[in-house]
Short mmCIF file of C-alpha atoms and ligand atoms in Angstrom, two decimals:
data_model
loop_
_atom_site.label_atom_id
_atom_site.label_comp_id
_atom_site.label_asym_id
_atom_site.label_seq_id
_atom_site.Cartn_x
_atom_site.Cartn_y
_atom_site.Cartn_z
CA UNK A 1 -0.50 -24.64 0.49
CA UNK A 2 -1.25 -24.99 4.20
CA UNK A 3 -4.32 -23.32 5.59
CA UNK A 4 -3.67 -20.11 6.41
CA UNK A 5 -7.31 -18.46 6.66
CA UNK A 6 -6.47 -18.26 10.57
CA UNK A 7 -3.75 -16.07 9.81
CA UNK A 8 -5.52 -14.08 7.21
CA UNK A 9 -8.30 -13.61 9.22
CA UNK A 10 -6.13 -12.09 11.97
CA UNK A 11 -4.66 -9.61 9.06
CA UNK A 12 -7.89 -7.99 9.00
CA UNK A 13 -8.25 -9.43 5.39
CA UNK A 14 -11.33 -9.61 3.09
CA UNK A 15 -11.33 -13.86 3.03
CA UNK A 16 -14.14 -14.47 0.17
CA UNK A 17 -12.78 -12.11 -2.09
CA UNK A 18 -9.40 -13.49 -1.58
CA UNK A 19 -10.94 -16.91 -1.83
CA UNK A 20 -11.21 -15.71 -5.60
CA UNK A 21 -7.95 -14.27 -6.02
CA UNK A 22 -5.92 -17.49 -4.68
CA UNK A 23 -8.06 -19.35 -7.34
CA UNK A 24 -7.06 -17.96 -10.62
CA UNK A 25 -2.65 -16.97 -9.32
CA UNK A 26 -1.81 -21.30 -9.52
CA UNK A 27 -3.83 -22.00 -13.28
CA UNK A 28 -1.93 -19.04 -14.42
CA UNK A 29 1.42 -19.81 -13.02
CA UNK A 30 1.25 -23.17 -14.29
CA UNK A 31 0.21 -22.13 -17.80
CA UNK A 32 3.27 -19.89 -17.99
CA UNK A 33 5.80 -21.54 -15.72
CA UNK A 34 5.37 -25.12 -15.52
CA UNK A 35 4.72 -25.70 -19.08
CA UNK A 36 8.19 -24.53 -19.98
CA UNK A 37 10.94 -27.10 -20.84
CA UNK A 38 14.34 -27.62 -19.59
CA UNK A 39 14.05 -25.29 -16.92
CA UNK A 40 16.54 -25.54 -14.18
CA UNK A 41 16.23 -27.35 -11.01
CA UNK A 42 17.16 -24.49 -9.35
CA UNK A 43 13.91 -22.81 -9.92
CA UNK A 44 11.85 -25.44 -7.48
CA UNK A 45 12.83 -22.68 -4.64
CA UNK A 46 11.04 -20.03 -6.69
CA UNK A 47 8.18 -22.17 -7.75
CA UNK A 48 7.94 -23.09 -4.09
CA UNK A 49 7.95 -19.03 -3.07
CA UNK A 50 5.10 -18.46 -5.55
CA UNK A 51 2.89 -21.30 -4.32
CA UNK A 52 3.65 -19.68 -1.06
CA UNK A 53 2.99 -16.34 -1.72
CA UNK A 54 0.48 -15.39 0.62
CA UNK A 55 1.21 -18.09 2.87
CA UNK A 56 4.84 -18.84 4.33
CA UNK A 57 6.68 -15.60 3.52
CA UNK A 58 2.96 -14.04 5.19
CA UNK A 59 3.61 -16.34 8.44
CA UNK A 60 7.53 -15.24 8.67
CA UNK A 61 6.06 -11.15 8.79
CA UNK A 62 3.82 -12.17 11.22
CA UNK A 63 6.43 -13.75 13.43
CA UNK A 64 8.71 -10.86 12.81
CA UNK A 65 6.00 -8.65 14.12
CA UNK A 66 5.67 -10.84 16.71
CA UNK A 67 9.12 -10.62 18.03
CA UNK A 68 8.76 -6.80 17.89
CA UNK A 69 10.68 -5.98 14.20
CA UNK A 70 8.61 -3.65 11.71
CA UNK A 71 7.06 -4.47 8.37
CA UNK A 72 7.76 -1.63 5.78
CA UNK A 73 6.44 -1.48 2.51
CA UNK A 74 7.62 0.01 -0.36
CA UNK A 75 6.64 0.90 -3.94
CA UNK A 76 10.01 2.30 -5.88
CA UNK A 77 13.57 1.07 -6.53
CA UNK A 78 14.71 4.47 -5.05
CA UNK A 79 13.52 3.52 -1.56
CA UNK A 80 17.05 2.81 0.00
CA UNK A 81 16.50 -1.28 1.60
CA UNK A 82 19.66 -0.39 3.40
CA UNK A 83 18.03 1.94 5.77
CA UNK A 84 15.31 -0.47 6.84
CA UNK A 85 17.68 -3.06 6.93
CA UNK A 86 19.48 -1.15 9.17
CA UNK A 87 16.64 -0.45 11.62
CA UNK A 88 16.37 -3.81 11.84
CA UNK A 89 13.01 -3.72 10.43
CA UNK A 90 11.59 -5.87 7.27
CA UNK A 91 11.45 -4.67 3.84
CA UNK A 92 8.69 -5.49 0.99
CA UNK A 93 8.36 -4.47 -2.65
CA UNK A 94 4.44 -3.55 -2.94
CA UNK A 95 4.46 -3.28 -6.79
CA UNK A 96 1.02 -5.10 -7.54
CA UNK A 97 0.48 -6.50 -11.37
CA UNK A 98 -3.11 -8.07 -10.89
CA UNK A 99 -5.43 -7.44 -12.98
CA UNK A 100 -7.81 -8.63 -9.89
CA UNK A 101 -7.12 -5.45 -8.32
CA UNK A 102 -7.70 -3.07 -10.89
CA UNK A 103 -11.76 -2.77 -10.25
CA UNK A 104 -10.94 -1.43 -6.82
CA UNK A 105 -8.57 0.64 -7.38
CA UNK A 106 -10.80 2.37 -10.15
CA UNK A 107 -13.25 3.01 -7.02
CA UNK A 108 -10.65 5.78 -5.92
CA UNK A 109 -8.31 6.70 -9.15
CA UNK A 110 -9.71 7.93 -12.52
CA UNK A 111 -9.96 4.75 -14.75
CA UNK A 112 -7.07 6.46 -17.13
CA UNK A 113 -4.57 5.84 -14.34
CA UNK A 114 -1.55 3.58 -14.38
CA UNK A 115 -2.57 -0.14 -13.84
CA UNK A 116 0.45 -0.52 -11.12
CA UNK A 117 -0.78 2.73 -9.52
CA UNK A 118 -4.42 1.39 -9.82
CA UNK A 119 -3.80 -2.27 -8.47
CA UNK A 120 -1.43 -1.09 -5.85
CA UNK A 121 -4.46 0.92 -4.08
CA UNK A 122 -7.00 -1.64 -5.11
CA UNK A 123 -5.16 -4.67 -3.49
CA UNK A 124 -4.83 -2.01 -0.03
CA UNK A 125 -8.47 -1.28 -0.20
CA UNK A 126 -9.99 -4.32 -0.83
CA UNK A 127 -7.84 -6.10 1.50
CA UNK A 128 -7.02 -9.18 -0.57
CA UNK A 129 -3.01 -8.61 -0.25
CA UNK A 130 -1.75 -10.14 2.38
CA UNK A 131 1.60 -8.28 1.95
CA UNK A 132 -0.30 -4.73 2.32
CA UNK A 133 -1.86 -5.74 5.54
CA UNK A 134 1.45 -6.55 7.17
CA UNK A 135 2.86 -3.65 6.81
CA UNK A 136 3.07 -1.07 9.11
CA UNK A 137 4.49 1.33 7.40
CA UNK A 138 4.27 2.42 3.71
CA UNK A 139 6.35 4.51 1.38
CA UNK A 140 5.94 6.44 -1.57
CA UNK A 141 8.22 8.63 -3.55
CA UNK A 142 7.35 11.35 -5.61
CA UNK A 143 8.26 9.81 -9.15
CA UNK A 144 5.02 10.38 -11.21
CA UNK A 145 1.74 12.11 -10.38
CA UNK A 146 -0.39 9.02 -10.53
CA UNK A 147 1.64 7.88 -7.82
CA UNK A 148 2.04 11.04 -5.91
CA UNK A 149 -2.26 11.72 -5.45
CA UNK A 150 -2.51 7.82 -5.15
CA UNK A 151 -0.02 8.35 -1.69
CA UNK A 152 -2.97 10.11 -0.36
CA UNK A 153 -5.38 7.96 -0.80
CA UNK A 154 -3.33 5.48 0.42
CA UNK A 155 -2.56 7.50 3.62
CA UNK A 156 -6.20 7.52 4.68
CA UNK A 157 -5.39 3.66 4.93
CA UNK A 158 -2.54 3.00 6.39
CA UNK A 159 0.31 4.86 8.15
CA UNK A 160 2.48 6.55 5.06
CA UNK A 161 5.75 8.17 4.22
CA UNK A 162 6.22 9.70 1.13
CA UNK A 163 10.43 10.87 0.43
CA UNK A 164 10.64 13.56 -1.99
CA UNK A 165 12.92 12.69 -5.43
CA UNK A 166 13.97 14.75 -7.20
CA UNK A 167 13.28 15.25 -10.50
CA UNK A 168 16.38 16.49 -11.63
CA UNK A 169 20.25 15.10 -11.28
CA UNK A 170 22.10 18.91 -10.58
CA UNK A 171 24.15 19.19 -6.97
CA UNK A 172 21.14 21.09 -5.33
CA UNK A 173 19.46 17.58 -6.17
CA UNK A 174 21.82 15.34 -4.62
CA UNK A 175 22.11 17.60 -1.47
CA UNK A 176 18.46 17.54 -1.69
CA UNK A 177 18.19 13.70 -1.90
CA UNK A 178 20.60 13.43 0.92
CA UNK A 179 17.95 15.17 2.92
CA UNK A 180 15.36 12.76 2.47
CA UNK A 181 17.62 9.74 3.42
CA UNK A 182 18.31 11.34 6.64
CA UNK A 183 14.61 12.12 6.94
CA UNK A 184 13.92 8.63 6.06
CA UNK A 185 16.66 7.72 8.96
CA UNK A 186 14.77 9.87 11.73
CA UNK A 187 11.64 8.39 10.49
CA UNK A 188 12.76 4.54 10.81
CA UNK A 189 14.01 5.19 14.06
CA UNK A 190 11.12 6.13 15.46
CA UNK A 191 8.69 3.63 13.88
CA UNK A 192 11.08 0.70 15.39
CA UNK A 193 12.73 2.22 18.12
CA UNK A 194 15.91 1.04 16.87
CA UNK A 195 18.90 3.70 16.69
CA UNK A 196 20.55 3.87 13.31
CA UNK A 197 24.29 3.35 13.57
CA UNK A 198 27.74 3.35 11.25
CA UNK A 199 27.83 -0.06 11.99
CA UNK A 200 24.04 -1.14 11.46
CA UNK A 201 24.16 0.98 7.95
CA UNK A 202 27.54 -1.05 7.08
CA UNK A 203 25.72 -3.74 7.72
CA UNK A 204 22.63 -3.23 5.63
CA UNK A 205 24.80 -1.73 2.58
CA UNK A 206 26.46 -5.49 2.96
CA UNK A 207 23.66 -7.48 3.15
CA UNK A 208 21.62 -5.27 0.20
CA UNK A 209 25.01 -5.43 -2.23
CA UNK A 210 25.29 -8.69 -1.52
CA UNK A 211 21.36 -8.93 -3.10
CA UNK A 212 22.32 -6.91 -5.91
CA UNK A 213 25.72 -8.87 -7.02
CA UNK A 214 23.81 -12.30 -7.13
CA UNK A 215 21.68 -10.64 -9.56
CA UNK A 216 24.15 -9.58 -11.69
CA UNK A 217 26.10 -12.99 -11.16
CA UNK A 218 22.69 -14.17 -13.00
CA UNK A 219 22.31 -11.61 -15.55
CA UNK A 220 25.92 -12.41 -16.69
CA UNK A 221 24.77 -15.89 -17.72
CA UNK A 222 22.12 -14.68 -19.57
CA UNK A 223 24.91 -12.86 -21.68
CA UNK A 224 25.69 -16.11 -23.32
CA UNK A 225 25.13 -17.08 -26.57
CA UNK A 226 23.25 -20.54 -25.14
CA UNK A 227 20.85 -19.35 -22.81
CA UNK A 228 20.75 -21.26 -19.42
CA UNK A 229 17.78 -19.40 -18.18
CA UNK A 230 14.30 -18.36 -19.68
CA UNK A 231 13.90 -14.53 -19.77
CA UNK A 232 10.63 -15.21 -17.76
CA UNK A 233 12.22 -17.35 -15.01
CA UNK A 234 14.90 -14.55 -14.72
CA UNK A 235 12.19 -12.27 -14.47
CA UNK A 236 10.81 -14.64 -11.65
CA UNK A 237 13.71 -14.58 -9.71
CA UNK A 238 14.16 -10.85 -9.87
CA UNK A 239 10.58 -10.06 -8.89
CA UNK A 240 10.75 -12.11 -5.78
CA UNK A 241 13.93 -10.55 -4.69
CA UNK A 242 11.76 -7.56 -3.55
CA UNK A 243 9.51 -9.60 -1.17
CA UNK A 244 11.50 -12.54 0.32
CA UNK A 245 13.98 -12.88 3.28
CA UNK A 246 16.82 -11.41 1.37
CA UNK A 247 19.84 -13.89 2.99
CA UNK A 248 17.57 -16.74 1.72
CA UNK A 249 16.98 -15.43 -1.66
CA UNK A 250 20.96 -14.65 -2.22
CA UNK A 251 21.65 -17.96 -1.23
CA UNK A 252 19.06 -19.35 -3.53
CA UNK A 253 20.43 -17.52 -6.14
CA UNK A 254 23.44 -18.49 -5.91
CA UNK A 255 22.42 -22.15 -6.22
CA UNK A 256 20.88 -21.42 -9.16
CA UNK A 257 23.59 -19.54 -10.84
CA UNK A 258 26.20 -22.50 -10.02
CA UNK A 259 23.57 -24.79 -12.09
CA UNK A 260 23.41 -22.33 -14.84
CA UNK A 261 27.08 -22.11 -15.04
CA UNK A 262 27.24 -25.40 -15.57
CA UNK A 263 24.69 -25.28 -18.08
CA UNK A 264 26.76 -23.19 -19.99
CA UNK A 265 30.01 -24.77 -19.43
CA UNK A 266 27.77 -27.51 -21.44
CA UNK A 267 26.76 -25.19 -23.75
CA UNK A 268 23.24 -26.38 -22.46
CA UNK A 269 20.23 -23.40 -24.17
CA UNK A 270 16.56 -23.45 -23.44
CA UNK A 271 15.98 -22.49 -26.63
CA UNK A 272 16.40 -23.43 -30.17
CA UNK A 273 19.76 -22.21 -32.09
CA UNK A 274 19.06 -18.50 -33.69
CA UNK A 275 16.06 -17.66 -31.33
CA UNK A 276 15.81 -13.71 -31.50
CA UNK A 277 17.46 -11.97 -28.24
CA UNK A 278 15.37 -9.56 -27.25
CA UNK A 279 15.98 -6.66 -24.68
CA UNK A 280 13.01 -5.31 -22.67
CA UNK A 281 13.15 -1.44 -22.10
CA UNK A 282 10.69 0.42 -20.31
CA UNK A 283 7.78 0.24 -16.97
CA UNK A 284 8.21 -2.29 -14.05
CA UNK A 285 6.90 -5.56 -13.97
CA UNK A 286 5.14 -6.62 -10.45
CA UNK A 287 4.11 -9.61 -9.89
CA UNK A 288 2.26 -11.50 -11.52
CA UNK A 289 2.86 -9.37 -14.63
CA UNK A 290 4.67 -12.00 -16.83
CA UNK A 291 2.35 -11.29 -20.00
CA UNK A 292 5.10 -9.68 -22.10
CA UNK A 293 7.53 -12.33 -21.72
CA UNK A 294 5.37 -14.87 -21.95
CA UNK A 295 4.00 -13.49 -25.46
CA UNK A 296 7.43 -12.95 -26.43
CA UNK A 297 8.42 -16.44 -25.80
CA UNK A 298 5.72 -18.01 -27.18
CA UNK A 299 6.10 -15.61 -30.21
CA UNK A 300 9.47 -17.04 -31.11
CA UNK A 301 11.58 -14.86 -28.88
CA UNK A 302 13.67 -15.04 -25.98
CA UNK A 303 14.12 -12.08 -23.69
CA UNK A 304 18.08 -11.67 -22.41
CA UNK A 305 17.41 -8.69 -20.50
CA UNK A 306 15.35 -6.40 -19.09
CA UNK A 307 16.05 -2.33 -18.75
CA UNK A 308 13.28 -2.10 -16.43
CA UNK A 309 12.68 -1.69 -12.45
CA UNK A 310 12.01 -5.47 -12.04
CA UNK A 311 15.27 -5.91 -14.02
CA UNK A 312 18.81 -3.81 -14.35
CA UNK A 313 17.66 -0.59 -12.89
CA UNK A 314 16.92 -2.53 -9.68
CA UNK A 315 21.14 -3.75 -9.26
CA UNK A 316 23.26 -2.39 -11.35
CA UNK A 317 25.68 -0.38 -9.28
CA UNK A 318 26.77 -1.16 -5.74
CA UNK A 319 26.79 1.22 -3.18
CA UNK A 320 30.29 2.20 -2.04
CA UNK A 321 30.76 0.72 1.15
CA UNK A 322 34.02 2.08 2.34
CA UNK A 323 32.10 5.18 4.01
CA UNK A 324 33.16 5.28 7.81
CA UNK A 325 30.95 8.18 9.08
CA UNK A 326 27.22 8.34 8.69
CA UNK A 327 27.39 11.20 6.57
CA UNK A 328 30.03 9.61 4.06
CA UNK A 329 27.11 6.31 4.03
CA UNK A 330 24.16 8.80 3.41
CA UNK A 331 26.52 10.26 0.08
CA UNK A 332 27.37 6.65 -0.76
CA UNK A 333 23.52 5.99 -1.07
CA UNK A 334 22.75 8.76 -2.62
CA UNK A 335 25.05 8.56 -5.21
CA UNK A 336 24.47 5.11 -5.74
CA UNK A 337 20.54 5.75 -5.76
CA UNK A 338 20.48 8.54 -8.25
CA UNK A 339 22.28 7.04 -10.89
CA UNK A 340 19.22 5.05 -11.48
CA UNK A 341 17.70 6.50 -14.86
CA UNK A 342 14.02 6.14 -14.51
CA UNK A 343 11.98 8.68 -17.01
CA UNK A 344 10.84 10.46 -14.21
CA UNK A 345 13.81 12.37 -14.76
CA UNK A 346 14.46 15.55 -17.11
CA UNK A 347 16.82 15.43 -18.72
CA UNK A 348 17.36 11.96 -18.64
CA UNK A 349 19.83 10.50 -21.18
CA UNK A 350 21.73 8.28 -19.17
CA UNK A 351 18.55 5.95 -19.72
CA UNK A 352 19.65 5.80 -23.63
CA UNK A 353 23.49 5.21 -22.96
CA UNK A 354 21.94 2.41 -20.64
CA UNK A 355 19.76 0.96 -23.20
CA UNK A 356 22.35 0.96 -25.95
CA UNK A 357 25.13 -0.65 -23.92
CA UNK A 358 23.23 -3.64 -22.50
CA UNK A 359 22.03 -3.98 -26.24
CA UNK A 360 25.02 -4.80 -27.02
CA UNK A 361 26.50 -6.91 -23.21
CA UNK A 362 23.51 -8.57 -23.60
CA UNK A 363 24.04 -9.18 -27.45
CA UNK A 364 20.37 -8.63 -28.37
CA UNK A 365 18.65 -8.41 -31.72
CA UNK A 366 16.08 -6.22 -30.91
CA UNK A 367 14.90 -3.98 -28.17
CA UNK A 368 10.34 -4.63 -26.90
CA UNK A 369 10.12 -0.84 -25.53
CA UNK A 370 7.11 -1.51 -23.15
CA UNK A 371 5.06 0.92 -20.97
CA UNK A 372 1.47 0.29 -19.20
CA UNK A 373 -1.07 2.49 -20.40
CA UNK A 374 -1.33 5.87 -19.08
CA UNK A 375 2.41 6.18 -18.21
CA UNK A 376 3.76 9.60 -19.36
CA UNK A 377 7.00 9.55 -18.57
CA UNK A 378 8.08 6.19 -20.51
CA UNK A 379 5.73 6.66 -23.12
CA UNK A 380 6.90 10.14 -23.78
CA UNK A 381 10.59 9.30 -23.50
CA UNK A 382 10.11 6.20 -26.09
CA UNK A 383 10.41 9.29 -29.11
CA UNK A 384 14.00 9.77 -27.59
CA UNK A 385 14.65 6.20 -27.41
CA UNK A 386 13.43 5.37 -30.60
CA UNK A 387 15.70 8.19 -32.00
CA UNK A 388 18.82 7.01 -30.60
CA UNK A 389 18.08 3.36 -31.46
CA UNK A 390 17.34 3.81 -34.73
CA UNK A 391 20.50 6.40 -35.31
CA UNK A 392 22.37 2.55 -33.94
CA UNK A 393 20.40 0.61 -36.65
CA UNK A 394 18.73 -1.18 -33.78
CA UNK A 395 15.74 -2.36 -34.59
CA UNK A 396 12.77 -1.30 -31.67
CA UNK A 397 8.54 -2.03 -30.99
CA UNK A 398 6.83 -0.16 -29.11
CA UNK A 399 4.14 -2.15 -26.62
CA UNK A 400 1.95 -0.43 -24.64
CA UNK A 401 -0.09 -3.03 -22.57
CA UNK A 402 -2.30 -3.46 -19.40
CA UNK A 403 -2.43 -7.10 -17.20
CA UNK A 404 -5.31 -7.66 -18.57
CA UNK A 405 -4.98 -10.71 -21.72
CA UNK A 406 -7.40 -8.96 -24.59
CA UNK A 407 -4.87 -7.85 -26.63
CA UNK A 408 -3.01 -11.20 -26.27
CA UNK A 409 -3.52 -12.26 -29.72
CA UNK A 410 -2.97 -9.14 -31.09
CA UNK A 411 0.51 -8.74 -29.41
CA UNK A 412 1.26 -12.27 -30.71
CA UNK A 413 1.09 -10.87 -34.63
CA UNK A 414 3.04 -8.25 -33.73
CA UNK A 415 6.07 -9.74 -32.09
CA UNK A 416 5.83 -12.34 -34.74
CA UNK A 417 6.10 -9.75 -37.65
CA UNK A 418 8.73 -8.13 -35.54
CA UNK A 419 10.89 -11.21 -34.94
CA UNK A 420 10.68 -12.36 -38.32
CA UNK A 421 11.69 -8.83 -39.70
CA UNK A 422 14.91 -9.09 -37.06
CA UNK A 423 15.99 -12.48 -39.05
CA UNK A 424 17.65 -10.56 -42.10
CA UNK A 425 18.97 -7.68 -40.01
CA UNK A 426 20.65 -10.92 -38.06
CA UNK A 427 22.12 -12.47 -41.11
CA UNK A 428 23.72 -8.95 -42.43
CA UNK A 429 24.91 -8.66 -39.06
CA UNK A 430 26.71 -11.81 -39.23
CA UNK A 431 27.93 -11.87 -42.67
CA UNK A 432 29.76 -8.14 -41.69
CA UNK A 433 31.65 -9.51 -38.64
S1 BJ8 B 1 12.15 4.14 -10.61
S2 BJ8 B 1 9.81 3.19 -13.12
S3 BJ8 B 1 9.67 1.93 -9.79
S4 BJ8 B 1 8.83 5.31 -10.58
S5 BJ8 B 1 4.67 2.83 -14.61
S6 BJ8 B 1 3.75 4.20 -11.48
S7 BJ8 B 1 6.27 5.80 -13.43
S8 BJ8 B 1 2.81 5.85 -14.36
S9 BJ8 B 1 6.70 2.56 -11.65
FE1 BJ8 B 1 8.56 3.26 -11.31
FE2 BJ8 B 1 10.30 3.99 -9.45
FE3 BJ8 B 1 10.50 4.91 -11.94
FE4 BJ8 B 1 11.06 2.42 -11.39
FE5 BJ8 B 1 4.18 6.02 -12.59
FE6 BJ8 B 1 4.81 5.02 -14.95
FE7 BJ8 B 1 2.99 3.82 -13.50
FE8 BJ8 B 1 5.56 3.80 -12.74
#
């Protein structure tokens, strides 16, 4: 990486204590990323992204800035990209899965807090994240608590706006919801100066469905029996569609798809014949959270999916885009927006008829149900889950896991006794077809 201290410095950034963060990020990434084999030559870009993550993508903000556009920040797939797109201003997923930021955020949250909540204020306050400091605007969303008091805190920080979900999918919701889009609209326009328009809204619902199709078009492959993709390089690609230039990344993407296509065309799998498929159900991975499906790929298993925020929940569905007036646009969003089932919800069971269908698109053997510590709403909704799953025979493990790697070896036994006790479900399964 190029020296960027000049440019961190000017961010107003903590540079020793960085120092020590930039240290440990490349020995872990290569431990869990370039050790794999037969990954694709498409992943160079995204290897090249995360050796870059605090420097290139940092430089392009700053020039953005420079040239007058805003930097907005964002912590929740339910923040609509297409508005900020549509101001013309710069959108960044702030998710934060260091366990280097934990410490600080403790200095401000109770220590039984969510690690994403609790890394997410640590990296603002201890101004190691680069990302953070560009911004200059943040928003939050009233999903959980942890993340509703941590908005405060975070507000004594940095400028903040917080858009009000609701907690419940009736019509008062959805008027309700409609509401805070436009909100979110007047808001934009002021913070840029840029007026909102039909045409600038078409525009961004383009350019973000555009995003979301070339992860689908790469999900799809991962639907086939030979696998042309790790689970944790899927993962990769999915995490850094949050924080990079977007028309870059969906051209990337594409690239990559084409090479997995042909990968399957050649019936080409990165992993041996018989490998466990494994759905992931449950709390967001930021990066660099890529513990679970590193354990579980190192444990024997490959992960095909993931029901999570870094995964299906953050895609699936387009938003209709034949909407002429403003109003019909601010529907379109909202109906594309709340038909996103994260457990924040009551009741929620279009989570379950989400789980139990890409069990089966995905053609999985098994279902990880993960949640960080401290998370309510997914932990609490597992007893659901579990219900429904095992009324399917499908076989389910709960994980509940921080970023930190003490429990690595014990999550290693586990997923192996869990992968070996999906082997004779998988045999019985094939035998009845
Ligand atoms: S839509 S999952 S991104 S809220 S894991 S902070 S819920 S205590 S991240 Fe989330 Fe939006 Fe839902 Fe997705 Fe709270 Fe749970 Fe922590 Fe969470």
């Amino acid at each position: 990486m190029a020296d960027y201290r000049e440019l961190w410095k000017s961010l107003d950034m903590d540079l020793e204590k960085h120092d020590q963060l930039c240290e440990v990020l490349p020995k872990f990434y290569d431990e869990i990323y370039l050790s794999q084999e037969k990954r694709p030559e498409g992943m160079n870009y995204f290897n090249f992204v995360i050796a870059e993550v605090h420097g290139l993508r940092i430089q392009e903000l700053a020039e953005h800035r420079k040239n007058g556009q805003k930097v907005v920040g964002s912590f929740c797939v339910f923040v609509p990209d297409e508005v900020i797109s549509a101001a013309d201003a710069v959108g960044v997923g702030l998710c934060s899965g260091s366990d280097f930021w934990i410490p600080d955020g403790e200095k401000y949250l109770p220590r039984n807090s969510c690690p994403l909540v609790k890394a997410a204020v640590g990296a603002k306050t201890s101004g190691t994240c680069p990302y953070f400091q560009s911004c200059d605007l943040l928003v939050g969303e009233t999903t959980c608590d942890g993340k509703k008091k941590a908005w405060e805190i975070l507000g004594e920080h940095v400028p903040m706006h917080v858009m009000d979900l609701p907690q419940m999918k009736r019509e008062k919701d959805k008027i309700h919801w409609m509401d805070e889009i436009r909100i979110f609209i007047d808001e934009l326009e002021e913070l840029t100066g840029n007026k909102i328009t039909e045409e600038s809204l078409a525009r961004g619902i383009e350019l973000i469905n555009k995003k979301r199709e070339v992860l689908q078009r790469l999900y799809d492959l991962r639907k086939e029996e030979n696998l042309p993709i790790s689970g944790k390089d899927a993962l990769l690609v999915t995490q850094i569609a949050f924080y990079d230039n977007p028309e870059r990344f969906i051209e990337k993407t594409n690239e990559l798809c084409e090479e997995l296509e042909k990968r399957v065309q050649n019936k080409e799998s990165v992993f041996a014949e018989g490998t466990p498929r494994i759905l992931v159900s449950g709390t967001p991975m930021a990066v660099p959270n890529w513990k679970l499906h590193h354990m579980i790929e190192t444990s024997g298993g490959s992960v095909v999916c993931e029901e999570t925020c870094t995964g299906t929940r953050y895609f699936e569905n387009l938003v209709d885009n034949t909407g002429e007036t403003m109003e019909e646009q601010i529907k379109a969003l909202s109906d594309r927006y709340l038909n996103i089932n994260c457990a924040c919800f009551t009741p929620n069971p279009g989570r379950i008829d989400d789980i139990l269908r890409l069990y089966k698109e995905y053609k999985a053997d098994g279902v990880v149900y993960y949640t960080l510590p401290f998370c309510q709403t997914y932990a609490t909704e597992f007893k659901k889950v579990k219900e429904a799953l095992d009324k399917a025979d499908i076989p389910v493990i709960m994980i509940e896991s921080d970023y930190s790697l003490q429990d690595a070896g014990q999550l290693k036994t586990r997923l192996e006794a869990f992968f070996e006790m999906l082997e004779p479900k998988k045999e019985i399964a094939a035998a009845n077809k």
